[in-house]
Coordinates of C-alpha atoms in Angstrom, one line a residue:
X1 CA 0.0 0.0 0.0
X2 CA 1.3 3.4 -0.9
X3 CA 2.3 5.7 2.0
X4 CA 2.0 8.9 0.0
X5 CA -0.5 11.3 1.5
X6 CA -2.8 13.4 -0.8
X7 CA -0.8 16.5 0.1
X8 CA 2.5 15.0 -1.0
X9 CA 1.2 13.0 -4.0
X10 CA 2.8 13.8 -7.3
X11 CA 0.9 16.0 -9.8
X12 CA -1.5 14.3 -12.0
X13 CA -0.2 14.1 -15.6
X14 CA -2.0 15.7 -18.5
X15 CA -4.4 13.3 -20.2
X16 CA -3.2 14.4 -23.7
X17 CA -0.9 11.7 -25.1
X18 CA 2.8 12.4 -24.9
X19 CA 2.3 15.7 -23.1
X20 CA 5.0 16.1 -20.3
X21 CA 3.1 18.9 -18.5
X22 CA 1.2 18.3 -15.2
X23 CA -2.6 18.7 -15.3
X24 CA -4.1 22.0 -14.1
X25 CA -6.4 20.0 -11.8
X26 CA -6.8 16.6 -10.2
X27 CA -9.6 14.1 -10.7
X28 CA -10.2 10.5 -9.7
X29 CA -12.0 9.1 -12.8
X30 CA -12.1 11.7 -15.6
X31 CA -9.5 13.2 -17.9
X32 CA -7.4 16.2 -16.7
X33 CA -5.4 18.5 -18.9
X34 CA -2.6 21.0 -18.6
X35 CA -3.4 24.7 -19.1
X36 CA -2.2 24.7 -22.7
X37 CA -4.4 21.8 -23.7
X38 CA -7.4 23.3 -21.9
X39 CA -7.0 26.4 -24.1
X40 CA -6.8 24.1 -27.1
X41 CA -10.1 22.5 -26.0
X42 CA -11.7 25.9 -25.8
X43 CA -10.4 26.8 -29.3
X44 CA -11.9 23.6 -30.7
X45 CA -15.2 24.9 -29.4
X46 CA -14.5 28.3 -31.1
X47 CA -13.7 30.1 -27.8
X48 CA -10.7 31.9 -26.4
X49 CA -10.2 32.3 -22.7
X50 CA -10.3 35.8 -21.1
X51 CA -9.7 34.6 -17.5
X52 CA -7.2 32.2 -15.9
X53 CA -8.4 28.6 -15.4
X54 CA -9.5 27.7 -11.9
X55 CA -11.3 24.4 -12.1
X56 CA -13.5 22.5 -14.6
X57 CA -16.7 23.3 -12.8
X58 CA -16.0 27.0 -12.4
X59 CA -17.5 29.6 -14.8
X60 CA -14.8 31.1 -17.0
X61 CA -15.1 34.2 -19.1
X62 CA -14.5 33.5 -22.8
X63 CA -15.0 35.2 -26.2
X64 CA -16.5 33.5 -29.2
X65 CA -14.1 33.3 -32.2
X66 CA -17.1 33.4 -34.6
X67 CA -19.4 36.1 -33.4
X68 CA -17.3 37.8 -30.7
X69 CA -19.9 37.4 -27.9
X70 CA -18.3 37.3 -24.4
X71 CA -19.9 34.8 -22.0
X72 CA -19.0 32.5 -19.1
X73 CA -18.8 28.8 -19.7
X74 CA -17.6 25.8 -17.7
X75 CA -14.8 23.6 -19.1
X76 CA -17.0 20.6 -18.6
X77 CA -19.7 22.1 -20.8
X78 CA -17.2 22.8 -23.6
X79 CA -15.8 19.3 -23.5
X80 CA -19.4 17.9 -23.7
X81 CA -20.3 20.2 -26.7
X82 CA -17.0 19.3 -28.5
X83 CA -17.9 15.6 -28.2
X84 CA -21.3 16.1 -29.7
X85 CA -20.0 18.5 -32.5
X86 CA -22.2 21.4 -31.2
X87 CA -21.0 25.0 -30.8
X88 CA -20.3 26.0 -27.2
X89 CA -21.3 29.6 -27.9
X90 CA -25.0 30.0 -27.0
X91 CA -25.2 33.2 -29.1
X92 CA -24.3 31.3 -32.2
X93 CA -26.4 28.3 -31.3
X94 CA -29.6 30.2 -30.6
X95 CA -29.3 32.4 -33.7
X96 CA -29.2 29.3 -35.9
X97 CA -32.0 27.6 -33.9
X98 CA -34.3 30.6 -34.1
X99 CA -33.8 31.0 -37.8
X100 CA -34.5 27.3 -38.3
X101 CA -37.6 27.6 -36.3
X102 CA -38.9 30.5 -38.4
X103 CA -38.1 28.7 -41.6
X104 CA -40.2 25.7 -40.4
X105 CA -43.1 28.0 -39.5
X106 CA -42.9 29.8 -42.8
X107 CA -45.8 32.3 -43.2
X108 CA -46.9 31.5 -39.6
X109 CA -43.6 32.7 -38.1
X110 CA -43.8 35.7 -35.7
X111 CA -41.7 38.4 -37.3
X112 CA -42.7 41.2 -34.8
X113 CA -39.4 42.8 -33.5
X114 CA -38.7 43.0 -29.8
X115 CA -37.8 46.5 -28.8
X116 CA -34.8 47.4 -26.7
X117 CA -37.0 48.8 -24.0
X118 CA -39.1 45.6 -23.8
X119 CA -36.1 43.3 -23.6
X120 CA -34.4 45.5 -21.0
X121 CA -37.5 45.6 -18.8
X122 CA -37.9 41.9 -19.0
X123 CA -34.2 41.2 -18.1
X124 CA -34.2 43.7 -15.2
X125 CA -37.4 42.2 -13.8
X126 CA -35.7 38.8 -13.7
X127 CA -32.5 39.9 -12.0
X128 CA -30.3 40.7 -15.1
X129 CA -28.5 43.8 -16.4
X130 CA -29.4 44.1 -20.1
X131 CA -26.4 44.5 -22.4
X132 CA -28.2 44.4 -25.7
X133 CA -29.7 42.2 -28.5
X134 CA -27.5 39.8 -30.4
X135 CA -29.4 40.1 -33.6
X136 CA -30.8 43.0 -35.7
X137 CA -33.7 43.0 -35.7
X138 CA -34.4 41.0 -32.5
X139 CA -37.2 38.6 -33.3
X140 CA -38.9 35.8 -31.3
X141 CA -36.4 33.2 -29.9
X142 CA -33.4 35.3 -30.8
X143 CA -30.7 35.5 -28.0
X144 CA -29.9 38.6 -25.9
X145 CA -26.8 39.5 -24.0
X146 CA -27.3 39.8 -20.3
X147 CA -25.3 39.8 -17.0
X148 CA -26.6 38.4 -13.7
X149 CA -26.8 41.1 -11.1
X150 CA -26.0 38.6 -8.3
X151 CA -23.1 36.5 -9.6
X152 CA -21.9 38.7 -12.6
X153 CA -22.1 35.8 -15.1
X154 CA -22.5 36.9 -18.8
X155 CA -24.7 34.8 -20.9
X156 CA -26.6 34.7 -24.2
X157 CA -30.2 33.7 -23.5
X158 CA -33.6 33.8 -25.1
X159 CA -36.4 35.8 -23.6
X160 CA -38.0 32.7 -22.2
X161 CA -34.8 31.5 -20.6
X162 CA -34.3 35.0 -19.1
X163 CA -37.7 34.6 -17.4
X164 CA -36.3 31.7 -15.3
X165 CA -33.5 33.9 -13.9
X166 CA -29.9 33.0 -13.4
X167 CA -29.2 29.5 -12.2
X168 CA -27.3 31.0 -9.2
X169 CA -30.7 32.2 -8.0
X170 CA -32.4 28.8 -8.2
X171 CA -33.7 27.9 -4.8
X172 CA -34.5 24.2 -4.7
X173 CA -37.0 23.0 -2.2
X174 CA -35.6 20.9 0.6
X175 CA -37.9 19.0 3.0
X176 CA -35.4 19.1 5.7
X177 CA -32.8 21.7 6.7
X178 CA -29.8 20.8 8.8
X179 CA -28.1 22.6 11.6
X180 CA -26.8 21.8 15.1
X181 CA -28.8 24.8 16.3
X182 CA -32.0 22.7 16.1
X183 CA -30.6 19.2 16.3
X184 CA -27.4 17.4 17.2
X185 CA -24.7 17.4 14.6
X186 CA -24.7 13.6 14.5
X187 CA -26.6 12.0 11.7
X188 CA -30.3 11.5 12.6
X189 CA -32.2 8.4 11.5
X190 CA -35.9 7.7 11.2
X191 CA -36.4 5.1 13.9
X192 CA -39.1 2.5 13.8
X193 CA -40.0 3.0 17.4
X194 CA -40.8 6.7 16.8
X195 CA -42.8 6.1 13.6
X196 CA -46.2 5.4 15.1
X197 CA -46.9 2.9 12.3
X198 CA -49.3 -0.1 12.9
X199 CA -46.4 -2.5 12.4
X200 CA -45.2 -1.6 15.9
X201 CA -48.0 -3.9 17.2
X202 CA -46.1 -6.7 15.4
X203 CA -42.8 -6.2 17.2
X204 CA -41.7 -9.2 19.2
X205 CA -40.4 -7.6 22.4
X206 CA -39.8 -11.0 24.0
X207 CA -37.4 -12.2 21.3
X208 CA -35.7 -9.0 20.1
X209 CA -33.3 -7.4 22.4
X210 CA -33.7 -3.8 23.7
X211 CA -30.8 -2.5 21.6
X212 CA -32.6 -3.5 18.4
X213 CA -35.8 -1.7 19.5
X214 CA -33.8 1.5 20.3
X215 CA -31.7 1.6 17.2
X216 CA -33.4 0.0 14.2
X217 CA -34.4 2.3 11.4
X218 CA -37.4 2.3 9.1
X219 CA -35.4 1.1 6.2
X220 CA -33.2 -1.4 8.0
X221 CA -32.4 -4.5 6.0
X222 CA -31.8 -6.7 9.1
X223 CA -34.1 -9.5 10.0
X224 CA -35.9 -9.3 13.4
X225 CA -38.6 -11.3 15.1
X226 CA -42.3 -10.4 14.6
X227 CA -45.5 -11.7 16.2
X228 CA -48.8 -11.7 14.3
X229 CA -51.4 -9.8 16.4
X230 CA -54.2 -12.0 14.9
X231 CA -52.8 -15.6 15.1
X232 CA -49.8 -15.1 17.4
X233 CA -47.3 -16.7 14.9
X234 CA -43.7 -15.7 15.5
X235 CA -41.5 -15.3 12.4
X236 CA -38.4 -13.5 11.0
X237 CA -38.6 -10.8 8.4
X238 CA -36.7 -7.7 7.3
X239 CA -37.7 -4.5 8.8
X240 CA -38.1 -2.6 5.5
X241 CA -40.4 -5.3 4.2
X242 CA -42.7 -5.2 7.2
X243 CA -42.8 -1.4 7.2
X244 CA -43.9 -1.4 3.6
X245 CA -46.5 -4.2 3.9
X246 CA -46.9 -6.0 7.2
X247 CA -47.9 -9.6 6.4
X248 CA -48.1 -12.8 8.4
X249 CA -46.8 -15.9 6.6
X250 CA -49.9 -17.9 7.8
X251 CA -52.6 -15.3 7.6
X252 CA -51.7 -13.6 4.3
X253 CA -52.1 -16.7 2.1
X254 CA -55.5 -17.4 3.7
X255 CA -56.5 -13.8 3.2
X256 CA -55.5 -13.9 -0.5
X257 CA -57.3 -17.2 -1.0
X258 CA -60.5 -15.8 0.5
X259 CA -60.2 -12.6 -1.7
X260 CA -59.6 -14.7 -4.8
X261 CA -62.6 -16.9 -4.0
X262 CA -64.8 -13.9 -3.5
X263 CA -63.6 -12.4 -6.8
X264 CA -64.3 -15.6 -8.7
X265 CA -67.8 -15.6 -7.2
X266 CA -68.4 -12.0 -8.3
X267 CA -67.4 -12.9 -11.9
X268 CA -70.6 -14.9 -12.2
X269 CA -72.7 -12.6 -10.0
X270 CA -74.8 -10.0 -11.9
X271 CA -75.0 -6.4 -10.6
X272 CA -78.7 -6.8 -10.0
X273 CA -78.0 -9.4 -7.3
X274 CA -75.9 -6.9 -5.2
X275 CA -78.3 -4.3 -3.5
X276 CA -75.5 -1.7 -3.0
X277 CA -74.6 -1.7 -6.7
X278 CA -78.2 -1.9 -7.9
X279 CA -79.2 1.2 -5.8
X280 CA -76.3 3.2 -7.4
X281 CA -76.7 1.8 -11.0
X282 CA -77.0 4.6 -13.6
X283 CA -75.7 2.9 -16.6
X284 CA -77.7 2.2 -19.8
X285 CA -76.8 -1.5 -19.7
X286 CA -79.2 -4.0 -18.0
X287 CA -77.7 -4.7 -14.5
X288 CA -78.9 -8.3 -14.9
X289 CA -76.5 -8.9 -17.8
X290 CA -73.4 -7.2 -16.3
X291 CA -71.1 -9.2 -13.9
X292 CA -69.7 -7.5 -10.8
X293 CA -66.1 -8.5 -11.6
X294 CA -64.2 -9.4 -14.7
X295 CA -63.2 -7.6 -17.9
X296 CA -65.5 -5.2 -19.5
X297 CA -66.2 -1.5 -20.1
X298 CA -66.5 1.0 -17.2
X299 CA -70.0 1.6 -15.9
X300 CA -71.8 4.7 -14.8
X301 CA -73.0 5.0 -11.2
X302 CA -74.8 7.6 -9.2
X303 CA -73.7 8.0 -5.5
X304 CA -76.0 9.4 -2.8
X305 CA -74.3 12.8 -3.2
X306 CA -75.2 13.0 -6.9
X307 CA -71.8 12.2 -8.4
X308 CA -71.7 10.1 -11.5
X309 CA -68.3 8.2 -11.6
X310 CA -67.4 5.7 -14.3
X311 CA -65.6 2.7 -13.0
X312 CA -65.9 -1.1 -12.8
X313 CA -68.7 -2.5 -10.6
X314 CA -66.2 -4.4 -8.4
X315 CA -64.2 -1.2 -7.8
X316 CA -67.3 0.8 -6.9
X317 CA -68.4 -2.0 -4.5
X318 CA -65.0 -2.0 -2.8
X319 CA -64.1 1.7 -2.7
X320 CA -67.3 3.6 -3.3
X321 CA -67.4 7.0 -5.1
X322 CA -64.0 8.5 -5.8
X323 CA -65.3 12.0 -5.7
X324 CA -66.8 11.5 -2.2
X325 CA -63.5 10.0 -1.0
X326 CA -61.6 13.0 -2.3
X327 CA -64.1 15.4 -0.8
X328 CA -63.8 13.7 2.6
X329 CA -60.0 14.0 2.4
X330 CA -60.2 17.6 1.5
X331 CA -62.6 18.4 4.4
X332 CA -60.2 16.7 6.8
X333 CA -57.3 18.7 5.5
X334 CA -59.2 22.0 5.7
X335 CA -60.3 21.2 9.3
X336 CA -56.7 20.5 10.1
X337 CA -55.6 23.6 8.4
X338 CA -57.8 25.7 10.7
X339 CA -55.3 24.9 13.4
X340 CA -52.3 24.8 11.1
X341 CA -52.5 26.9 7.9
X342 CA -49.5 25.0 6.5
X343 CA -51.3 21.6 6.9
X344 CA -52.9 21.9 3.4
X345 CA -49.5 21.8 1.7
X346 CA -48.5 25.4 1.0
X347 CA -45.8 25.3 3.7
X348 CA -45.6 27.3 6.9
X349 CA -43.5 30.1 5.4
X350 CA -45.8 30.7 2.4
X351 CA -48.9 30.3 4.5
X352 CA -47.6 33.0 6.9
X353 CA -47.6 35.5 4.0
X354 CA -51.3 35.1 3.0
X355 CA -52.8 38.6 2.7
X356 CA -55.2 39.1 5.6
X357 CA -57.6 41.3 3.6
X358 CA -57.2 41.3 -0.2
X359 CA -58.2 37.7 -0.9
X360 CA -61.7 38.4 0.1
X361 CA -63.7 35.5 1.4
X362 CA -61.3 32.9 0.1
X363 CA -59.7 30.9 2.9
X364 CA -56.1 29.8 2.8
X365 CA -57.2 26.3 3.9
X366 CA -59.2 25.9 0.7
X367 CA -56.4 26.9 -1.7
X368 CA -54.4 24.1 -3.3
X369 CA -50.6 24.4 -3.3
X370 CA -50.7 23.6 -7.1
X371 CA -53.3 26.3 -7.9
X372 CA -52.4 28.6 -10.8
X373 CA -54.8 31.3 -9.8
X374 CA -53.1 34.5 -8.6
X375 CA -53.6 35.3 -4.9
X376 CA -52.5 38.3 -2.8
X377 CA -49.5 37.9 -0.5
X378 CA -47.8 40.2 2.0
X379 CA -44.4 39.8 3.6
X380 CA -44.7 40.5 7.4
X381 CA -41.1 41.6 7.5
X382 CA -41.0 44.3 4.8
X383 CA -44.7 44.9 4.2
X384 CA -44.5 44.5 0.5
X385 CA -47.7 43.2 -1.3
X386 CA -48.0 41.3 -4.6
X387 CA -50.0 38.9 -6.6
X388 CA -48.8 35.4 -7.6
X389 CA -50.2 31.9 -7.8
X390 CA -49.3 29.3 -5.2
X391 CA -47.8 27.1 -7.9
X392 CA -45.4 29.8 -9.1
X393 CA -44.4 30.7 -5.6
X394 CA -42.9 27.3 -4.9
X395 CA -40.7 26.7 -8.0
X396 CA -37.7 28.3 -9.6
X397 CA -36.2 31.1 -7.6
X398 CA -38.9 30.6 -4.8
X399 CA -38.8 34.2 -3.7
X400 CA -40.1 35.1 -0.3
X401 CA -40.5 38.7 -1.4
X402 CA -40.1 39.6 -5.2
X403 CA -39.3 43.3 -4.3
X404 CA -36.6 42.6 -1.7
X405 CA -35.4 39.4 -3.6
X406 CA -35.4 37.5 -0.3
X407 CA -35.9 33.7 -0.6
X408 CA -38.0 31.0 0.9
X409 CA -36.3 28.5 3.2
X410 CA -33.6 31.1 4.1
X411 CA -31.1 31.0 6.9
X412 CA -33.1 33.7 8.8
X413 CA -36.3 31.7 8.5
X414 CA -35.0 28.3 9.6
X415 CA -32.3 29.3 12.0
X416 CA -32.7 32.7 13.6
X417 CA -30.0 31.9 16.1
X418 CA -27.4 31.7 13.3
X419 CA -29.0 34.7 11.5
X420 CA -28.5 36.7 14.7
X421 CA -24.7 36.2 14.2
X422 CA -24.8 37.2 10.5
X423 CA -22.7 40.3 10.1
X424 CA -24.2 43.5 8.6
X425 CA -20.9 43.7 6.6
X426 CA -22.1 40.9 4.3
X427 CA -23.3 42.1 1.0
X428 CA -26.7 40.4 1.5
X429 CA -28.9 39.6 4.5
X430 CA -29.6 36.3 6.1
X431 CA -33.0 36.3 4.3
X432 CA -31.1 36.0 1.0
X433 CA -29.1 32.8 1.6
X434 CA -30.0 29.2 2.2
X435 CA -28.7 27.5 5.3
X436 CA -26.3 25.3 3.3
X437 CA -26.1 27.4 0.1
X438 CA -22.9 28.6 -1.7
X439 CA -22.1 32.3 -1.8
X440 CA -19.6 34.2 -4.0
X441 CA -18.2 35.7 -0.7
X442 CA -17.1 34.1 2.5
X443 CA -19.7 35.2 5.1
X444 CA -18.7 37.2 8.1
X445 CA -20.1 36.3 11.5
X446 CA -20.3 38.2 14.8
X447 CA -20.4 36.1 18.0
X448 CA -23.7 36.6 19.9
X449 CA -21.9 36.0 23.3
X450 CA -18.9 38.2 22.6
X451 CA -19.4 40.8 19.8
X452 CA -15.7 41.4 19.6
X453 CA -15.3 37.9 18.2
X454 CA -15.6 38.2 14.4
X455 CA -14.7 35.5 12.0
X456 CA -15.3 34.2 8.4
X457 CA -16.6 30.8 7.5
X458 CA -19.0 29.3 4.9
X459 CA -22.7 28.7 5.4
X460 CA -22.1 24.9 5.1
X461 CA -19.7 25.0 8.0
X462 CA -22.1 26.9 10.2
X463 CA -24.9 24.6 9.3
X464 CA -22.7 21.6 10.1
X465 CA -22.4 22.9 13.6
X466 CA -19.3 25.1 13.8
X467 CA -19.4 28.0 16.2
X468 CA -17.3 30.9 17.3
X469 CA -13.7 29.7 17.1
X470 CA -12.7 31.8 20.2
X471 CA -15.6 30.4 22.3
X472 CA -15.2 26.8 21.2
X473 CA -15.0 24.2 24.0
X474 CA -11.8 22.1 23.7
X475 CA -11.4 18.5 24.9
X476 CA -15.1 17.6 24.5
X477 CA -16.6 15.3 21.9
X478 CA -19.6 16.6 19.9
X479 CA -21.9 14.1 21.6
X480 CA -20.9 15.5 25.1
X481 CA -21.4 19.0 23.9
X482 CA -24.9 18.1 22.6
X483 CA -25.8 16.5 25.9
X484 CA -24.5 19.6 27.8
X485 CA -26.7 21.8 25.6
X486 CA -29.7 19.5 26.3
X487 CA -29.0 19.8 30.0
X488 CA -29.0 23.6 29.8
X489 CA -32.4 23.4 28.1
X490 CA -33.9 20.9 30.4
X491 CA -32.5 22.1 33.8
X492 CA -32.0 25.7 33.0
X493 CA -28.3 25.6 34.1
X494 CA -25.4 23.2 33.4
X495 CA -21.7 23.5 33.4
X496 CA -19.3 21.6 31.1
X497 CA -15.9 20.3 32.2
X498 CA -16.2 21.6 35.7
X499 CA -13.4 20.7 38.2
X500 CA -14.9 19.4 41.5
X501 CA -13.0 19.1 44.8
X502 CA -14.1 17.6 48.1
X503 CA -12.6 16.3 51.3
X504 CA -14.4 13.0 50.7
X505 CA -12.5 12.3 47.6
X506 CA -10.0 9.4 48.1
X507 CA -8.6 8.6 44.7
X508 CA -7.9 12.2 43.5
X509 CA -8.0 15.7 45.0
X510 CA -10.2 16.9 42.1
X511 CA -12.3 15.3 39.4
X512 CA -13.2 16.8 36.0
X513 CA -16.9 16.0 35.3
X514 CA -18.6 16.1 31.9
X515 CA -21.8 17.9 33.0
X516 CA -22.8 19.3 36.3
X517 CA -26.1 20.8 37.3
X518 CA -26.9 22.8 40.5
X519 CA -30.1 21.6 42.1
X520 CA -32.2 23.0 44.9
X521 CA -30.9 23.1 48.5
X522 CA -27.2 23.2 47.3
X523 CA -27.2 19.7 45.9
X524 CA -25.3 19.0 42.7
X525 CA -26.1 16.6 39.9
X526 CA -23.2 15.1 37.9
X527 CA -23.8 13.6 34.5
X528 CA -21.0 11.5 32.9
X529 CA -21.1 10.4 29.3
X530 CA -19.2 7.1 28.8
X531 CA -18.4 6.4 25.2
X532 CA -18.1 2.7 24.3
X533 CA -14.7 3.2 22.7
X534 CA -12.9 5.4 25.2
X535 CA -14.4 3.7 28.3
X536 CA -14.1 0.1 27.2
X537 CA -11.1 -0.4 29.5
X538 CA -11.9 2.3 32.1
X539 CA -14.4 0.4 34.2
X540 CA -12.3 0.6 37.4
X541 CA -11.6 4.3 37.0
X542 CA -15.3 5.1 36.3
X543 CA -16.2 3.1 39.4
X544 CA -13.7 5.0 41.7
X545 CA -14.8 8.3 40.2
X546 CA -18.4 7.6 40.8
X547 CA -17.8 6.5 44.4
X548 CA -15.9 9.6 45.1
X549 CA -18.6 11.8 43.7
X550 CA -21.3 9.9 45.7
X551 CA -19.2 10.2 48.9
X552 CA -19.2 14.0 48.4
X553 CA -23.0 13.9 48.4
X554 CA -23.6 14.5 44.7
X555 CA -26.2 12.7 42.6
X556 CA -24.4 10.8 39.8
X557 CA -25.9 9.7 36.5
X558 CA -23.8 7.8 34.0
X559 CA -24.8 7.6 30.3
X560 CA -23.1 4.4 29.2
X561 CA -23.0 3.6 25.5
X562 CA -24.1 0.2 24.5
X563 CA -22.5 -2.4 24.9
X564 CA -20.6 -1.1 28.0
X565 CA -21.4 -3.2 31.0
X566 CA -23.1 -1.6 34.1
X567 CA -20.9 -0.6 37.0
X568 CA -21.2 -2.4 40.3
X569 CA -22.9 0.5 42.2
X570 CA -26.2 0.1 43.9
X571 CA -26.4 3.4 46.0
X572 CA -29.6 5.5 46.1
X573 CA -28.0 8.5 44.6
X574 CA -26.6 6.7 41.5
X575 CA -28.2 5.4 38.3
X576 CA -27.2 4.6 34.7
X577 CA -29.0 4.9 31.4
X578 CA -28.0 2.9 28.3
X579 CA -27.5 5.2 25.2
X580 CA -26.7 4.2 21.6
X581 CA -24.0 6.0 19.6
X582 CA -25.9 5.2 16.3
X583 CA -29.0 7.1 17.4
X584 CA -28.1 9.8 20.0
X585 CA -31.1 11.5 21.6
X586 CA -29.6 14.2 24.0
X587 CA -32.9 15.9 24.8
X588 CA -34.8 12.6 25.4
X589 CA -32.0 11.2 27.5
X590 CA -31.6 14.3 29.7
X591 CA -35.4 14.4 30.1
X592 CA -35.2 10.9 31.5
X593 CA -32.4 12.0 33.8
X594 CA -34.6 14.9 35.1
X595 CA -37.5 12.4 35.8
X596 CA -35.0 10.3 37.8
X597 CA -33.8 13.3 39.7
X598 CA -37.4 14.4 40.6
X599 CA -38.2 10.9 41.8
X600 CA -35.0 10.8 43.9
X601 CA -35.7 14.2 45.4
X602 CA -39.3 13.1 46.2
X603 CA -38.0 9.9 47.9
X604 CA -35.4 11.9 49.8
X605 CA -38.0 14.2 51.3
X606 CA -40.3 11.4 52.6

């Protein structure tokens, strides 16, 4: 095995045969070229570089050798176009494409010219500075030269492409944002035990161990034991299969056999013999000649609410009127939305901007998130008002306010604690950036605890859990810091890494404890986190430390990672909780600690 580290590895050679120069960048699986051959690649695409090369995915300013249009392109894009024999320059490409389109349309082609004022207004409305048309006259589908106001990228785009805005402003929807501000930095998993699914009733607690119950995820491939709630059969099956469709090996074949037998009976049963179907029959065919099940055309029914669905008789018998089912679902969602406006699907942030007056009698709960009808909105922060459909609000740039150009799912919306440390020296506000987005500048932050602490770090780093470098706690693992933060939330006070001294200590004069909490009447709670790796061979030391702390009158709780064995301590002021490194739950664990403390204090007062 090679001992060369990535930092000392030799330069990657240029992929061009017989070229002795090192490549301008490194890659694991693709070709890499030296700067001279990168320039040659651009020239094959009829481009000349106007900026130094940075990396293949970076936008680089070029000039077209055919039409002279200056625009930014990525090296990867030019390599792709060279391989397909297509021109890289979008100005050249769209000119040819537009002319070809007009030739095909012939007399039906739109030859009305687009004025300079119209094009400029359209570009500025969508976040561009308008440089000018690239054809004379400028007709439908002809390209225009524009510069993004936000990233400065020059491009040649059609009017329709300009309407989408620069791709740097694309704000993709994410169902889940990440930050240690709201959850531990450690990776969170969807646990089966927290799902609330009916399959939980099938879990075999007698056979499966407690560790499996605490750690198994919804998509786990491991086999565990299940017990059928109907027949009591115990069997092994993968978790992911049971979560998808919980089935008993004995009951399911019987159920399917019964269903098949019933279906076969319905294939020879006329609709006229089934009262529920006969009462709803509204088809021209004679119900005495139409079988309930089997192949055949869809039939017309009339439900008690007056709907006239067309579907097979067997489907209507099993599921009823589809319009009524949809209406029931809609009513449930509307009733739920009276308590939570975001429940209908618009999202909490968009729902909070529903204009309180200008939408008349229309209720937010009755508006579909996919509706294309324009509604009135108002941003509670800036007060701006505008009209836009719910469907348009949640795609593309996904602007929170089209006047201020703030975005949905911004750092300020999801993580106000981080936004409070966003420096006013940054060129945009915390309402303009996503929690894990990329910015053309390195954001500046101001420590909320000590305003004299100022530092620069990316949004991704802050969202990953980094804090003020001058206030950072050293010598603590992330999981210990997360439990300390949870103790502060649950108890209202908690110290990390405190040094405790007491005359009762026999092993050492002082002990450093992971977490300490001051309780009522001068009593102190000590919480120790024992990681399975670091404490695997420290059982004796953990035992002596715990006994010293107990001798000093402190309450002691040890959080011992599975599979660490329990310590041989049975005193009243001591307890242990088993925790799992794969699924840390600081808030839940510390809440259990508080319940134990309250119970201990109650027993002590009796």
